[in-house]
PDB file of C-alpha atoms and ligand atoms in Angstrom:
ATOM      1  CA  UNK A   1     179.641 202.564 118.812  1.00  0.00           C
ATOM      2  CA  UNK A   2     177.005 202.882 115.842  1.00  0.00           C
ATOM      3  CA  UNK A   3     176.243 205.624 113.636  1.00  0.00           C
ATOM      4  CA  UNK A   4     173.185 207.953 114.176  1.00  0.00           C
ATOM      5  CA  UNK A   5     169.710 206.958 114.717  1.00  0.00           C
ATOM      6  CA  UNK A   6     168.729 209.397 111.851  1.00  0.00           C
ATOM      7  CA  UNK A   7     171.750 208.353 109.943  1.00  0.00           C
ATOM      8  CA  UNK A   8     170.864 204.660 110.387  1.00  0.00           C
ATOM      9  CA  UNK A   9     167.064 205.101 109.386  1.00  0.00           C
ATOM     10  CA  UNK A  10     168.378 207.227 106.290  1.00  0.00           C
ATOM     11  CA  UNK A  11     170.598 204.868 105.392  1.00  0.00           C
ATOM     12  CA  UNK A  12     168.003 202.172 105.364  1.00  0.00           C
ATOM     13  CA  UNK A  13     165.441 204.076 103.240  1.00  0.00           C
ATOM     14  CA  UNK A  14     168.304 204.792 100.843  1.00  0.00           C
ATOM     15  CA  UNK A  15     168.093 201.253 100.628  1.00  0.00           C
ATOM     16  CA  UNK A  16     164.510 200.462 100.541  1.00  0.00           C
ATOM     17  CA  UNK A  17     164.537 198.665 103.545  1.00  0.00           C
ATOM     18  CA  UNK A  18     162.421 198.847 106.613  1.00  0.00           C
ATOM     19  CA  UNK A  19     163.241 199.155 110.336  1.00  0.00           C
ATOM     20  CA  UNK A  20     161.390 197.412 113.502  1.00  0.00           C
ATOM     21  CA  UNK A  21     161.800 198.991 117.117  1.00  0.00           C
ATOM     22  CA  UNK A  22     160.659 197.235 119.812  1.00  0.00           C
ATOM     23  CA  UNK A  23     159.122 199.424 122.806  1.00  0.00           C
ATOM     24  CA  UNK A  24     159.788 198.224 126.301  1.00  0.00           C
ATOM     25  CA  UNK A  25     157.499 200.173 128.722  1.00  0.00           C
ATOM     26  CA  UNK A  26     159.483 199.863 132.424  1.00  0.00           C
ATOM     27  CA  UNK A  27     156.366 200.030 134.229  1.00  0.00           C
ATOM     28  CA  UNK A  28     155.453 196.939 132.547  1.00  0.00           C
ATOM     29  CA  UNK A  29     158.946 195.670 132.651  1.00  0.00           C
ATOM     30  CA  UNK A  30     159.768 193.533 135.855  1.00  0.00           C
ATOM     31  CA  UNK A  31     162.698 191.586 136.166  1.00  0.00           C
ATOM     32  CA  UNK A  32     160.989 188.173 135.623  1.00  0.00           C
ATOM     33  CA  UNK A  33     159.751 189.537 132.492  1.00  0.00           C
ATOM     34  CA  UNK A  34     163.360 191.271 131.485  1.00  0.00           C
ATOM     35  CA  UNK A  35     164.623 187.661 131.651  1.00  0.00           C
ATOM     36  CA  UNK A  36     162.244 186.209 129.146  1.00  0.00           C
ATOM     37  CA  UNK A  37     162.497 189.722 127.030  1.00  0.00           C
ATOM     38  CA  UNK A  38     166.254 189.646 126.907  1.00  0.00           C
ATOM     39  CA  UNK A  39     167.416 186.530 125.127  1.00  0.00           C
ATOM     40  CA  UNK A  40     164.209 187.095 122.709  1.00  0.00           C
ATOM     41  CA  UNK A  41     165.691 190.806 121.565  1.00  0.00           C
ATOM     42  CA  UNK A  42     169.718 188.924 121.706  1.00  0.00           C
ATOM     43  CA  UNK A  43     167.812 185.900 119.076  1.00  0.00           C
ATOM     44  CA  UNK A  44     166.042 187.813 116.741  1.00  0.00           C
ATOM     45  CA  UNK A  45     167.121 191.570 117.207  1.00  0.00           C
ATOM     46  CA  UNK A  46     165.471 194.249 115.910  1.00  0.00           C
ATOM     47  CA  UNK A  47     166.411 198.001 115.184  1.00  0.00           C
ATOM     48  CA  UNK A  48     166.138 199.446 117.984  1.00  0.00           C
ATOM     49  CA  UNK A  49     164.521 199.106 121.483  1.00  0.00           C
ATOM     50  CA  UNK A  50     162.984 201.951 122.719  1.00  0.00           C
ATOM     51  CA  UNK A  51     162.532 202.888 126.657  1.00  0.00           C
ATOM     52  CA  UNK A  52     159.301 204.688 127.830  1.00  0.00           C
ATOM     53  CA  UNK A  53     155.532 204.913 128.659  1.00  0.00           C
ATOM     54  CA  UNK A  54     152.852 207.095 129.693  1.00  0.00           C
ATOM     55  CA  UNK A  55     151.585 206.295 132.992  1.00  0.00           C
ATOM     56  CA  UNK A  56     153.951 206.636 135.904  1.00  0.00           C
ATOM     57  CA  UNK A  57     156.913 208.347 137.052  1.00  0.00           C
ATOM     58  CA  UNK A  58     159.794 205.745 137.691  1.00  0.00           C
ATOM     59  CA  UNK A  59     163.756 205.812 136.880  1.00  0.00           C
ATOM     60  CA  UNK A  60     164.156 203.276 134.341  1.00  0.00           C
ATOM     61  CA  UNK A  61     167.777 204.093 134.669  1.00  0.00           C
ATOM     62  CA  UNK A  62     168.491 200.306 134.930  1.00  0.00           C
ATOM     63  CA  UNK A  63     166.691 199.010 132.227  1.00  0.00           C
ATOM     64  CA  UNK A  64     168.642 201.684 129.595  1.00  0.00           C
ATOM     65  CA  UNK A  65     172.270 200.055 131.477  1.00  0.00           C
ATOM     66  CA  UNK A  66     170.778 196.130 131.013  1.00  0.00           C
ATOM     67  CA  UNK A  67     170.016 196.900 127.085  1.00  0.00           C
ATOM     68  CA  UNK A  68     173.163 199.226 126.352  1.00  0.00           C
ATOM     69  CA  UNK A  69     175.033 196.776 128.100  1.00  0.00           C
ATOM     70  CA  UNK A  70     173.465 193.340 126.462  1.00  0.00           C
ATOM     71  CA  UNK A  71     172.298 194.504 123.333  1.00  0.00           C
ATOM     72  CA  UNK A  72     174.168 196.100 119.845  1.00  0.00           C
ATOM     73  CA  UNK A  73     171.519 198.704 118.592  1.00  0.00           C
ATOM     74  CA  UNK A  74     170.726 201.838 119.785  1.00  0.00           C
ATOM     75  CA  UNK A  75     169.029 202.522 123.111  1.00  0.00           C
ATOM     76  CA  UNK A  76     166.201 205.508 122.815  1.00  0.00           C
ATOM     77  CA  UNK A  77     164.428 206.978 125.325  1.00  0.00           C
ATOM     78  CA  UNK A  78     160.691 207.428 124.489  1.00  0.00           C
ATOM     79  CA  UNK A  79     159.720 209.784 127.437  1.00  0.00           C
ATOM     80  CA  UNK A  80     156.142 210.109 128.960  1.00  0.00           C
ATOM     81  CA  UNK A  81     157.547 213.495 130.009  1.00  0.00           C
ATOM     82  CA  UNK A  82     160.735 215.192 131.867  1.00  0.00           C
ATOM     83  CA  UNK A  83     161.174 212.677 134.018  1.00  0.00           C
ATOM     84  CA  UNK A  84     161.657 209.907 131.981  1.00  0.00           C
ATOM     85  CA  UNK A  85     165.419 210.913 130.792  1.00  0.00           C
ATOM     86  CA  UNK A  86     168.823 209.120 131.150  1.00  0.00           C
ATOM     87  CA  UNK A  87     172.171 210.428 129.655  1.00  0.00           C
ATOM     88  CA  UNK A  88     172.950 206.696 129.183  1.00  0.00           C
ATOM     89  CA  UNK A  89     170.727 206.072 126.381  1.00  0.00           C
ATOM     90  CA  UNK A  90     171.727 206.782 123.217  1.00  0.00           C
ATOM     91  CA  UNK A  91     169.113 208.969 121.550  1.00  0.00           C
ATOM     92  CA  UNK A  92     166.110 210.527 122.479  1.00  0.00           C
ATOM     93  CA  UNK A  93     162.785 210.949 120.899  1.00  0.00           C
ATOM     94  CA  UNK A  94     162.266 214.628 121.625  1.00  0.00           C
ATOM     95  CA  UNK A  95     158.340 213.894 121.286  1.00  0.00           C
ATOM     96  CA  UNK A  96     156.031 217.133 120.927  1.00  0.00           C
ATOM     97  CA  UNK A  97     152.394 216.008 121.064  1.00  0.00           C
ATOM     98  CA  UNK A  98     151.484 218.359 117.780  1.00  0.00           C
ATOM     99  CA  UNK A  99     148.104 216.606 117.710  1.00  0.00           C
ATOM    100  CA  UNK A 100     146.862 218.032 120.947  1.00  0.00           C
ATOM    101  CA  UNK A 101     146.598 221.422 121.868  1.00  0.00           C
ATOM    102  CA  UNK A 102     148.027 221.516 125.860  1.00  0.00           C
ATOM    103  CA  UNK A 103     151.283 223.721 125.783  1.00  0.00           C
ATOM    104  CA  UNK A 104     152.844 221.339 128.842  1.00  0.00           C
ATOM    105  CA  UNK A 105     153.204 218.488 125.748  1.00  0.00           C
ATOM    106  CA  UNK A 106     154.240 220.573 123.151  1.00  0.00           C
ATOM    107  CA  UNK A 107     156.808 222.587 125.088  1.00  0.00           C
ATOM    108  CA  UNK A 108     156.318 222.643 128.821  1.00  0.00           C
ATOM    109  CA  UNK A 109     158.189 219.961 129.354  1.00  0.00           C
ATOM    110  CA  UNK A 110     160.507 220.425 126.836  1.00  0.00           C
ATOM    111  CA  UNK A 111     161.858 223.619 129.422  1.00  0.00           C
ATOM    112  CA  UNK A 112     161.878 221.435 132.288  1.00  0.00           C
ATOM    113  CA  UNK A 113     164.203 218.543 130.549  1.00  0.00           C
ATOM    114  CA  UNK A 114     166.101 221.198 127.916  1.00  0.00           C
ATOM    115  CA  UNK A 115     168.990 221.719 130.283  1.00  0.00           C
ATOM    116  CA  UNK A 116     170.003 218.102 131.390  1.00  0.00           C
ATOM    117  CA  UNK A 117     169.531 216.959 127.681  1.00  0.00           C
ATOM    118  CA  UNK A 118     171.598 219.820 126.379  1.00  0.00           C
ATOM    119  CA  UNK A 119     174.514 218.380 129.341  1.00  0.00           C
ATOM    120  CA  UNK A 120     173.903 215.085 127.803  1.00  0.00           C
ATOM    121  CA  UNK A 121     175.868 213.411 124.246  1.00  0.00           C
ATOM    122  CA  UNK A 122     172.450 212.032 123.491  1.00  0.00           C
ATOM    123  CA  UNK A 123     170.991 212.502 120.201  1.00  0.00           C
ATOM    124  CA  UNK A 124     168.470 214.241 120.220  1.00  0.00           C
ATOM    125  CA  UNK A 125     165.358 213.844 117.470  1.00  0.00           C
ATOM    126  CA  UNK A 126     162.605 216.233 117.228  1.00  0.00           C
ATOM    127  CA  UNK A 127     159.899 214.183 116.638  1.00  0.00           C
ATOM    128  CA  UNK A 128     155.971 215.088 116.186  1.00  0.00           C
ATOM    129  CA  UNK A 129     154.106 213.118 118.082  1.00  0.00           C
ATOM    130  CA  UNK A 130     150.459 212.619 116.801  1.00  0.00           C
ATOM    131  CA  UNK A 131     148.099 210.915 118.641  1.00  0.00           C
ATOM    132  CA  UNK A 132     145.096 208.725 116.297  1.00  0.00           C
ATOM    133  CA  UNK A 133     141.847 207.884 117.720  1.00  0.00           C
ATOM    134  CA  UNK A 134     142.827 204.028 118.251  1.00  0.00           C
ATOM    135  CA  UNK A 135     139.333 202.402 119.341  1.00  0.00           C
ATOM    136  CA  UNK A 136     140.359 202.678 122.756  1.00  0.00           C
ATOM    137  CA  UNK A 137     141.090 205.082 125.753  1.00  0.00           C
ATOM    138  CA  UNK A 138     144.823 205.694 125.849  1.00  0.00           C
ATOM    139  CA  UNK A 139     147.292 206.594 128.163  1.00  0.00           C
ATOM    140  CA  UNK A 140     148.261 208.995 126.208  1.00  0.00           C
ATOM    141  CA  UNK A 141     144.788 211.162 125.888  1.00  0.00           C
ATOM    142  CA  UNK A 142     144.103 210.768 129.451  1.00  0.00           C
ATOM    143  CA  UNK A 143     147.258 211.894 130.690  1.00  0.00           C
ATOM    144  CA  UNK A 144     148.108 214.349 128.488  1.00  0.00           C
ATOM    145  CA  UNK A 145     144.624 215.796 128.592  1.00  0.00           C
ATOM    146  CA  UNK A 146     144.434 216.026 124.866  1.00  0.00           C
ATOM    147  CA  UNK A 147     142.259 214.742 122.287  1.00  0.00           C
ATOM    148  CA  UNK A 148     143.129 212.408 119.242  1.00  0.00           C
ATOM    149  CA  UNK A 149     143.199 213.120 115.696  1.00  0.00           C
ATOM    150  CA  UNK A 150     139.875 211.248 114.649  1.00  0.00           C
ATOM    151  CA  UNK A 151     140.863 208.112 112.895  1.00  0.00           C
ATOM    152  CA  UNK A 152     139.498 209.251 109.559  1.00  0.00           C
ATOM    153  CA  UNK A 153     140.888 212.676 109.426  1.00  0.00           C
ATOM    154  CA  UNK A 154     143.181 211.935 107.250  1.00  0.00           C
ATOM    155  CA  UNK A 155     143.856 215.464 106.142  1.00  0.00           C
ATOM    156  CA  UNK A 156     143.927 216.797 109.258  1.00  0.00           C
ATOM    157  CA  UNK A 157     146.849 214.374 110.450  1.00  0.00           C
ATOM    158  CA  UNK A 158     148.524 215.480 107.114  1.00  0.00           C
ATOM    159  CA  UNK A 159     147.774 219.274 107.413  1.00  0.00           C
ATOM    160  CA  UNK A 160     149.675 218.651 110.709  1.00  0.00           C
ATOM    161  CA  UNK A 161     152.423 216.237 109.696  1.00  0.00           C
ATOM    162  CA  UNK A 162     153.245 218.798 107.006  1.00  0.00           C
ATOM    163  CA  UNK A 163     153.600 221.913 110.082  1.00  0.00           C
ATOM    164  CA  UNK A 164     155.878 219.585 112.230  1.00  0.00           C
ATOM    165  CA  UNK A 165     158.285 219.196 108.843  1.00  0.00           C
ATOM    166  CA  UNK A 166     158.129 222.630 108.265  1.00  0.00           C
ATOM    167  CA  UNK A 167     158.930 223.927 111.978  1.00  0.00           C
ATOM    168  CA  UNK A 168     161.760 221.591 111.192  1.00  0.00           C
ATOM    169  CA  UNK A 169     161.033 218.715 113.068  1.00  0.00           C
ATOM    170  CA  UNK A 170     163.083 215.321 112.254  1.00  0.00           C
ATOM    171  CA  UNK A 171     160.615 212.521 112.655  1.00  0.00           C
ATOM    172  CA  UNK A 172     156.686 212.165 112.393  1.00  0.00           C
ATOM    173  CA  UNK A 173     155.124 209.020 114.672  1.00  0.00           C
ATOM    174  CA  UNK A 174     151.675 208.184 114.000  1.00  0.00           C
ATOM    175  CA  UNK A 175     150.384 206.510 117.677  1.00  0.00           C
ATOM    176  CA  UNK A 176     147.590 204.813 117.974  1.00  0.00           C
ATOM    177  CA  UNK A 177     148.129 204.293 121.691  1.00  0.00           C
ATOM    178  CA  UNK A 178     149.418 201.351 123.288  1.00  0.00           C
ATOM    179  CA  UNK A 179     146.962 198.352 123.281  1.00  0.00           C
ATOM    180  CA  UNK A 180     145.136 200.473 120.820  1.00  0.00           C
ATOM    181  CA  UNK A 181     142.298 198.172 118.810  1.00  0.00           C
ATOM    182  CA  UNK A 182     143.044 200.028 115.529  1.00  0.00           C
ATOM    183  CA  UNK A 183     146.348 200.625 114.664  1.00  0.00           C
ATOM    184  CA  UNK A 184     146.734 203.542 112.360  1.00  0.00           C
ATOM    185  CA  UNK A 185     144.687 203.238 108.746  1.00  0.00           C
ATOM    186  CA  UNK A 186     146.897 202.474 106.058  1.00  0.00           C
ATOM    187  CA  UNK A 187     145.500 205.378 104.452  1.00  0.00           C
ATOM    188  CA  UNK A 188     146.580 207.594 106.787  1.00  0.00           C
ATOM    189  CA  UNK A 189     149.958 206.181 106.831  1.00  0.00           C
ATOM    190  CA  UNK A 190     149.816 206.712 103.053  1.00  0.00           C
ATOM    191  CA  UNK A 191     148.650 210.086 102.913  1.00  0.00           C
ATOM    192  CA  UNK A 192     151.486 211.450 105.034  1.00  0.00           C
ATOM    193  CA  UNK A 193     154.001 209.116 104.011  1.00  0.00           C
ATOM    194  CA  UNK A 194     153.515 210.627 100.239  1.00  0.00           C
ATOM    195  CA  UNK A 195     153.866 214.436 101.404  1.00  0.00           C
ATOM    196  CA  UNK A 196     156.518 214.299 103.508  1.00  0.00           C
ATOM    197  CA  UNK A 197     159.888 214.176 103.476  1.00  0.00           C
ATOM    198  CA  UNK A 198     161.492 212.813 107.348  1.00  0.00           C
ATOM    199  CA  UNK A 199     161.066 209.275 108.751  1.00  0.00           C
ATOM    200  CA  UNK A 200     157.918 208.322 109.464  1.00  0.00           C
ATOM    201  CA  UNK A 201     157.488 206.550 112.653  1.00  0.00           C
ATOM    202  CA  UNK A 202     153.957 204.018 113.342  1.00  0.00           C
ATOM    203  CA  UNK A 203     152.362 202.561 116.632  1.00  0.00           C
ATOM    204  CA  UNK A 204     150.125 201.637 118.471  1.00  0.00           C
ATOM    205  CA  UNK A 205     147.874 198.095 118.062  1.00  0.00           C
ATOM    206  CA  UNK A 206     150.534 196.423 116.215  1.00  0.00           C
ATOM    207  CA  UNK A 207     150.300 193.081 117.006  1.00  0.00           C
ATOM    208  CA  UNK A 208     151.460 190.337 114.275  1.00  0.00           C
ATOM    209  CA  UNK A 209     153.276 190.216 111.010  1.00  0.00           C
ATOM    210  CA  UNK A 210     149.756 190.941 109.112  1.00  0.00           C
ATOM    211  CA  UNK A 211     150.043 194.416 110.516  1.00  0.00           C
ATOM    212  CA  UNK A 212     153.472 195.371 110.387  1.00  0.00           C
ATOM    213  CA  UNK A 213     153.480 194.275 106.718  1.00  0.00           C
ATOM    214  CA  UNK A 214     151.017 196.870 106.579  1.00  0.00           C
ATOM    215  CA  UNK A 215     152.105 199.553 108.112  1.00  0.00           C
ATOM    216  CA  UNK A 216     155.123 199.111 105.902  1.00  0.00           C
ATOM    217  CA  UNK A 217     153.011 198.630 103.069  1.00  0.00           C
ATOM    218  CA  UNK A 218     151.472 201.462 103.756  1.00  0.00           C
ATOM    219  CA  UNK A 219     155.001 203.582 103.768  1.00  0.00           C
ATOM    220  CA  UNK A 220     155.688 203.620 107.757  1.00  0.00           C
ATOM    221  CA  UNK A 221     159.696 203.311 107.629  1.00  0.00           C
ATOM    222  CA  UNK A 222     159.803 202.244 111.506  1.00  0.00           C
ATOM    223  CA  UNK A 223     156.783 200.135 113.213  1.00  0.00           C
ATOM    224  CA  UNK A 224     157.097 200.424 116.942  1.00  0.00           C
ATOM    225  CA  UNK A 225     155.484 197.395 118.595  1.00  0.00           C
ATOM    226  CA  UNK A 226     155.194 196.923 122.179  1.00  0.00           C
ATOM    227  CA  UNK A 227     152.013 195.688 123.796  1.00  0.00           C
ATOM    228  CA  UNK A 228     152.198 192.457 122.111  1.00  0.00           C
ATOM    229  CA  UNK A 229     155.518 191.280 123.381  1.00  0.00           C
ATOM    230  CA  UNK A 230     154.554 191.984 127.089  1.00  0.00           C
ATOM    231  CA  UNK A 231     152.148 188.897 126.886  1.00  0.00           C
ATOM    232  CA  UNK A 232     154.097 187.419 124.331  1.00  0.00           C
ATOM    233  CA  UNK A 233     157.829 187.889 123.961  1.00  0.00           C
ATOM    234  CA  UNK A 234     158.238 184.530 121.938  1.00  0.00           C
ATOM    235  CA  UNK A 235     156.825 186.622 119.555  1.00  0.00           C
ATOM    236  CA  UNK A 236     159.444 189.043 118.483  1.00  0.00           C
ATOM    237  CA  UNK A 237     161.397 186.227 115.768  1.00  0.00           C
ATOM    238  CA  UNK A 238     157.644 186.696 113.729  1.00  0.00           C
ATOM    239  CA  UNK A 239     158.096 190.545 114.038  1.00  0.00           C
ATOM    240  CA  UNK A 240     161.438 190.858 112.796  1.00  0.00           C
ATOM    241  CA  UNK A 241     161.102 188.803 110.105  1.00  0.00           C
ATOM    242  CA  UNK A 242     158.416 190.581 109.011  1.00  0.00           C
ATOM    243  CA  UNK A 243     160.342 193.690 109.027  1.00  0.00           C
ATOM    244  CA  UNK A 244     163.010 191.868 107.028  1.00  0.00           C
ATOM    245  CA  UNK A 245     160.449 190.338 104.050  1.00  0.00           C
ATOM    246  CA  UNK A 246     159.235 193.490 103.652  1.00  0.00           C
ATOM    247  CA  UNK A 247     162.422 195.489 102.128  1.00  0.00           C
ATOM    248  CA  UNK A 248     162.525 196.668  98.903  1.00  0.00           C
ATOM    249  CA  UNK A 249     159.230 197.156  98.557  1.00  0.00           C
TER     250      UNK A 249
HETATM  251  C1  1GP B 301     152.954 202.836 122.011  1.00  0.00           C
HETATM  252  O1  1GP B 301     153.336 202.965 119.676  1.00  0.00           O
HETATM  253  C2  1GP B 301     153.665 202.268 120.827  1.00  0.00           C
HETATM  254  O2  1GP B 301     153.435 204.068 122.336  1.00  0.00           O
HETATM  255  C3  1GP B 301     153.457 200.785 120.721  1.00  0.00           C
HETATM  256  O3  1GP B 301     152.096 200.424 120.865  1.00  0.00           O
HETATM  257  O4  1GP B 301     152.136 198.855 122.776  1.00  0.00           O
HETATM  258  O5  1GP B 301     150.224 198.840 121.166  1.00  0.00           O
HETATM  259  O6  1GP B 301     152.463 197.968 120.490  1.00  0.00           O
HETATM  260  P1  1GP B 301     151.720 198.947 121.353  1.00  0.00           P
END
């Protein structure tokens, strides 16, 4: 048993340290690649893994037993929508997409999934999900139907990191999209990181140490990274470490 996800990421910004989560989409996640991803997150673990994607609708119900079985950090679900939801997982990212402007995202599905979450001990983290112009199409913009926040709009992405805190959300998370060419500008990063007050999640593009030192940098307190370790899970001991060398700053 471990404390909180919210009490874990508070606890390490008390401390001026910074947190690493590694995002495992299932779609992308066959068991051939679970076997090279496994002993990879055992070796050099990171924060948390989180389980979700975008695209399509399949019970990753196994993949949340494998890693709350194998692993010692918390398990949480990063849902594309209702479907994606397991009461095994530990927490849940309770995403509303606050950049876009379709009511299924920013409650519709929230209805459909309320009543098995609220049956659920998961913790739950209301979380404003803000979707950056990346340099690429993502998953996220075609599926959800929504438009980005322009990459250099930084006051816009503030102006609406600022309503999420005050309709009392828990988390911000800056996405770029997965596989995104840009990952979000420091500047953004910086702008909402200095008027806000909850954790401040980043994704999207993050693909070396170079850029998660940024994003840090920068005042993300979580990097998500996920793209990169599909191709490349020999990867993740570089990641974490970054995420370690960068504390205190
Ligand atoms: C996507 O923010 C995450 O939702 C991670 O992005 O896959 O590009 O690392 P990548």
């Amino acid at each position: 048993m471990h404390a909180s996800v919210l009490t874990i990421i508070e606890n390490h910004r008390a401390a001026g340290k910074k947190m690493l989560a590694v995002l495992v989409d299932p779609d992308k996640c066959s068991e051939q690649h679970l076997l090279k991803l496994l002993p990879q997150l055992k070796a050099h673990t990171p924060d948390f893994v989180f389980v979700g994607g975008s695209q399509l609708k399949i019970s990753f119900a196994h993949l949340i037993d494998v890693f709350r079985s194998e692993l010692h950090i918390p398990v949480v679900l990063f849902p594309g929508d209702a479907t994606q939801f397991s009461p095994n997982a530990d927490a849940l990212l309770f995403l509303s997409l606050i950049s876009g402007r379709n009511a299924e995202y920013l409650i519709g599905q929230h209805v459909n999934a309320a009543i098995a979450i609220k049956n659920s001990s998961l913790e739950v983290i209301p979380t404003g999900y803000m979707l950056i112009e990346g340099g690429l199409k993502s998953a996220v913009e075609y599926i959800s139907n929504t438009q980005p926040i322009p990459r250099d709009k930084n006051d816009i992405a503030l102006a609406t990191a600022i309503a999420a805190e005050l309709l009392g959300m828990k988390a911000i998370y800056l996405e770029a999209g997965s596989g995104a060419s840009l990952p979000v500008s420091e500047a953004m990063i910086g702008l909402v990181k200095n008027h806000i007050h909850i954790p401040l999640f980043v994704g999207g593009g993050i693909r070396n140490k170079t850029q998660v030192a940024a994003a840090f940098r920068a005042g993300a307190d979580v990097v998500i990274v996920g793209n990169v370790l599909e191709t490349e899970p020999e990867r993740m001991e570089e990641l974490v470490a970054a995420s370690h060398s960068i504390a205190m700053l």
